[in-house]
Amino acid sequence: MSIHLEPQTGCALKVAAGETLRVTSPTGGQVADLTAFAAADLGEWLSSGRTIDYGGTILVTTGSVLYSNRSTPMLTITADTAGRHDFLISPCSAEMFERLYGSAGHPSCFTNLATHLARFGIHGDRIPTTLNLFMVVTVDPGDGHITIEAPSCAAGDHVDLRAEIDLVVGVTACSAELTNQGVFGPIAVEVVAELAG
Ligand SMILES: [Zn+2]
């Protein structure tokens, strides 16, 4: 299964336990926000806080296990050609663009996720902090100030995430100018039963 996300769009799909989700930036320089819910109980969702706590780091890459709010392993990153992602910041939203930039009615990852996850019975209010693939956020060790840098990915860079339980997953091609250096690209989403290596 393969989905091509046009710039500033999103999708939601089911990924079965054992299947691998591959998220690719075909053109490079494009962030993709990802969230996940347990298909068997939508009250269980991908937790930034649990993942950071159990991994002992704010950075995830190959080998990282991504946990739910109930401490269940939901996904394992099995490959990562970009190497740097963010798991601190909420998906961009219409409210964020209005509050930070005074821009009304801006396309956003939140709206795209909420729109597509609604098909699976997931309301926008339940969308947690997303795993922002290819997004580079640096944290000042002194005052904690965050800076959004250029995305980590070159053309063709991808992340493979193996589902550890049956999931409903949402993915976007991020809509934020700052996050993507002002240039919006597509995102490719593939589900494969098994990936070598
Ligand atoms: Zn976004």
Tab-separated table of C-alpha atoms and ligand atoms in Angstrom:
chain	number	residue	atom	x	y	z
A	1	MET	CA	0.000	0.000	0.000
A	2	SER	CA	1.302	3.400	-0.960
A	3	ILE	CA	-0.049	6.912	-0.395
A	4	HIS	CA	1.349	10.077	-1.970
A	5	LEU	CA	0.656	13.138	0.164
A	6	GLU	CA	0.589	16.367	-1.767
A	7	PRO	CA	2.149	19.355	0.037
A	8	GLN	CA	0.149	20.531	3.081
A	9	THR	CA	-2.123	17.451	3.151
A	10	GLY	CA	-2.521	14.382	5.366
A	11	CYS	CA	-3.932	10.877	5.610
A	12	ALA	CA	-5.010	8.254	8.120
A	13	LEU	CA	-4.672	4.515	7.691
A	14	LYS	CA	-4.646	1.203	9.527
A	15	VAL	CA	-1.311	-0.523	10.101
A	16	ALA	CA	-1.416	-4.095	11.420
A	17	ALA	CA	0.966	-5.493	14.024
A	18	GLY	CA	4.153	-6.638	12.273
A	19	GLU	CA	3.704	-4.341	9.295
A	20	THR	CA	6.208	-1.564	8.678
A	21	LEU	CA	5.233	1.995	7.867
A	22	ARG	CA	7.790	3.807	5.724
A	23	VAL	CA	7.594	7.616	5.623
A	24	THR	CA	9.738	9.251	2.932
A	25	SER	CA	10.524	12.838	1.968
A	26	PRO	CA	10.879	12.392	-1.826
A	27	THR	CA	12.231	15.896	-2.421
A	28	GLY	CA	13.986	16.397	0.937
A	29	GLY	CA	13.520	19.262	3.381
A	30	GLN	CA	9.972	18.317	4.328
A	31	VAL	CA	8.633	17.483	7.781
A	32	ALA	CA	5.935	14.811	8.323
A	33	ASP	CA	3.889	14.739	11.533
A	34	LEU	CA	2.824	11.303	12.746
A	35	THR	CA	0.451	10.123	15.442
A	36	ALA	CA	-0.978	6.693	16.296
A	37	PHE	CA	-3.854	5.120	18.211
A	38	ALA	CA	-4.398	1.501	19.254
A	39	ALA	CA	-6.970	0.073	16.829
A	40	ALA	CA	-8.473	-2.068	19.598
A	41	ASP	CA	-9.024	0.878	21.954
A	42	LEU	CA	-8.790	4.434	20.673
A	43	GLY	CA	-8.215	5.659	24.232
A	44	GLU	CA	-4.651	4.410	23.865
A	45	TRP	CA	-2.393	6.795	21.926
A	46	LEU	CA	1.226	7.503	21.080
A	47	SER	CA	2.824	9.320	24.015
A	48	SER	CA	5.756	11.696	23.669
A	49	GLY	CA	6.156	11.845	27.450
A	50	ARG	CA	6.303	8.067	27.985
A	51	THR	CA	8.675	7.607	25.045
A	52	ILE	CA	11.073	10.314	26.263
A	53	ASP	CA	10.933	8.968	29.813
A	54	TYR	CA	11.573	5.316	28.950
A	55	GLY	CA	14.175	6.106	26.264
A	56	GLY	CA	15.966	8.604	28.481
A	57	THR	CA	16.314	11.071	25.586
A	58	ILE	CA	14.242	13.625	23.699
A	59	LEU	CA	15.624	12.237	20.411
A	60	VAL	CA	14.410	9.066	18.712
A	61	THR	CA	16.073	7.174	15.873
A	62	THR	CA	16.796	3.597	14.766
A	63	GLY	CA	16.152	1.216	17.660
A	64	SER	CA	13.873	3.589	19.562
A	65	VAL	CA	10.637	2.129	20.905
A	66	LEU	CA	7.658	4.492	20.873
A	67	TYR	CA	5.258	3.946	23.781
A	68	SER	CA	1.587	4.612	24.381
A	69	ASN	CA	0.004	6.549	27.237
A	70	ARG	CA	-0.512	3.095	28.810
A	71	SER	CA	3.197	2.210	28.429
A	72	THR	CA	2.594	-0.284	25.631
A	73	PRO	CA	5.213	-0.428	22.853
A	74	MET	CA	3.320	0.836	19.790
A	75	LEU	CA	6.058	1.319	17.194
A	76	THR	CA	9.765	0.569	16.824
A	77	ILE	CA	11.971	2.611	14.500
A	78	THR	CA	13.812	-0.006	12.445
A	79	ALA	CA	15.530	2.314	9.951
A	80	ASP	CA	16.202	6.032	9.798
A	81	THR	CA	18.293	7.578	7.038
A	82	ALA	CA	17.728	11.159	8.280
A	83	GLY	CA	18.642	10.630	11.938
A	84	ARG	CA	16.923	13.592	13.538
A	85	HIS	CA	13.287	14.163	14.502
A	86	ASP	CA	11.244	16.107	17.042
A	87	PHE	CA	8.883	14.676	19.640
A	88	LEU	CA	8.386	17.837	21.730
A	89	ILE	CA	6.050	20.058	19.736
A	90	SER	CA	2.357	19.764	18.938
A	91	PRO	CA	1.257	19.551	15.313
A	92	CYS	CA	0.904	22.974	13.686
A	93	SER	CA	-2.679	24.227	13.938
A	94	ALA	CA	-4.821	27.098	12.699
A	95	GLU	CA	-4.689	28.550	16.217
A	96	MET	CA	-0.889	28.319	16.290
A	97	PHE	CA	-0.551	30.224	12.998
A	98	GLU	CA	-2.938	32.874	14.274
A	99	ARG	CA	-1.273	33.210	17.688
A	100	LEU	CA	2.376	33.182	16.574
A	101	TYR	CA	2.155	34.728	13.105
A	102	GLY	CA	-1.220	36.509	12.882
A	103	SER	CA	-2.161	34.342	9.908
A	104	ALA	CA	-5.850	33.351	9.797
A	105	GLY	CA	-7.225	30.217	8.131
A	106	HIS	CA	-3.776	28.690	7.497
A	107	PRO	CA	-3.610	24.992	6.445
A	108	SER	CA	-2.247	22.867	9.274
A	109	CYS	CA	-1.176	19.391	10.328
A	110	PHE	CA	-3.759	19.418	13.105
A	111	THR	CA	-6.642	20.107	10.727
A	112	ASN	CA	-5.347	17.501	8.275
A	113	LEU	CA	-4.955	14.882	11.015
A	114	ALA	CA	-8.347	15.649	12.577
A	115	THR	CA	-10.080	15.499	9.198
A	116	HIS	CA	-8.650	12.102	8.272
A	117	LEU	CA	-8.708	10.510	11.742
A	118	ALA	CA	-12.432	11.378	12.018
A	119	ARG	CA	-13.091	8.507	9.582
A	120	PHE	CA	-11.858	6.159	12.315
A	121	GLY	CA	-13.899	7.827	15.048
A	122	ILE	CA	-11.027	9.878	16.491
A	123	HIS	CA	-11.894	13.455	17.443
A	124	GLY	CA	-9.324	16.238	17.081
A	125	ASP	CA	-9.297	16.865	20.822
A	126	ARG	CA	-7.635	13.468	21.248
A	127	ILE	CA	-4.646	14.229	19.022
A	128	PRO	CA	-1.536	14.278	21.239
A	129	THR	CA	1.937	15.734	20.667
A	130	THR	CA	2.962	14.315	17.316
A	131	LEU	CA	6.208	12.632	16.327
A	132	ASN	CA	7.482	15.243	13.879
A	133	LEU	CA	9.609	13.252	11.474
A	134	PHE	CA	12.558	15.142	9.947
A	135	MET	CA	11.835	18.196	12.135
A	136	VAL	CA	14.895	19.628	13.862
A	137	VAL	CA	14.317	21.448	17.140
A	138	THR	CA	17.275	22.452	19.266
A	139	VAL	CA	16.999	23.225	22.962
A	140	ASP	CA	19.251	25.741	24.719
A	141	PRO	CA	20.746	23.831	27.665
A	142	GLY	CA	20.694	26.970	29.803
A	143	ASP	CA	17.268	28.573	29.495
A	144	GLY	CA	15.439	25.835	27.590
A	145	HIS	CA	14.655	28.107	24.648
A	146	ILE	CA	13.749	26.120	21.531
A	147	THR	CA	14.813	26.912	17.973
A	148	ILE	CA	13.308	25.355	14.853
A	149	GLU	CA	16.035	24.527	12.342
A	150	ALA	CA	16.008	23.264	8.744
A	151	PRO	CA	14.593	19.719	8.321
A	152	SER	CA	17.067	16.854	8.627
A	153	CYS	CA	16.143	15.053	5.405
A	154	ALA	CA	17.660	15.031	1.925
A	155	ALA	CA	15.701	13.754	-1.068
A	156	GLY	CA	14.685	10.138	-0.511
A	157	ASP	CA	15.420	10.003	3.199
A	158	HIS	CA	12.981	7.796	5.059
A	159	VAL	CA	12.022	6.366	8.427
A	160	ASP	CA	10.713	2.814	8.903
A	161	LEU	CA	8.417	2.234	11.868
A	162	ARG	CA	7.299	-1.311	12.727
A	163	ALA	CA	3.864	-1.571	14.309
A	164	GLU	CA	3.990	-3.599	17.531
A	165	ILE	CA	0.182	-3.667	17.842
A	166	ASP	CA	-2.674	-2.980	15.422
A	167	LEU	CA	-2.782	0.773	14.872
A	168	VAL	CA	-4.659	3.650	13.321
A	169	VAL	CA	-1.973	6.079	12.148
A	170	GLY	CA	-2.203	9.660	10.919
A	171	VAL	CA	0.557	11.250	8.798
A	172	THR	CA	0.900	14.706	7.240
A	173	ALA	CA	3.097	16.705	4.937
A	174	CYS	CA	3.607	19.612	7.327
A	175	SER	CA	2.092	22.991	6.468
A	176	ALA	CA	4.343	25.299	8.515
A	177	GLU	CA	6.601	27.752	6.641
A	178	LEU	CA	9.211	27.997	9.398
A	179	THR	CA	9.472	24.240	9.919
A	180	ASN	CA	10.050	23.585	6.222
A	181	GLN	CA	12.246	26.558	5.306
A	182	GLY	CA	9.360	28.096	3.385
A	183	VAL	CA	9.195	25.342	0.754
A	184	PHE	CA	6.493	22.684	0.934
A	185	GLY	CA	7.105	19.226	-0.492
A	186	PRO	CA	5.175	15.970	-0.727
A	187	ILE	CA	5.483	12.987	1.622
A	188	ALA	CA	5.273	9.315	0.639
A	189	VAL	CA	3.642	6.831	3.021
A	190	GLU	CA	3.996	3.095	2.413
A	191	VAL	CA	2.903	0.043	4.360
A	192	VAL	CA	4.862	-3.129	3.806
A	193	ALA	CA	4.403	-6.527	5.442
A	194	GLU	CA	8.096	-7.022	5.979
A	195	LEU	CA	11.231	-5.037	5.229
A	196	ALA	CA	14.638	-6.625	5.025
A	197	GLY	CA	17.184	-4.945	7.248
B	1	ZN	ZN	2.760	20.939	10.568
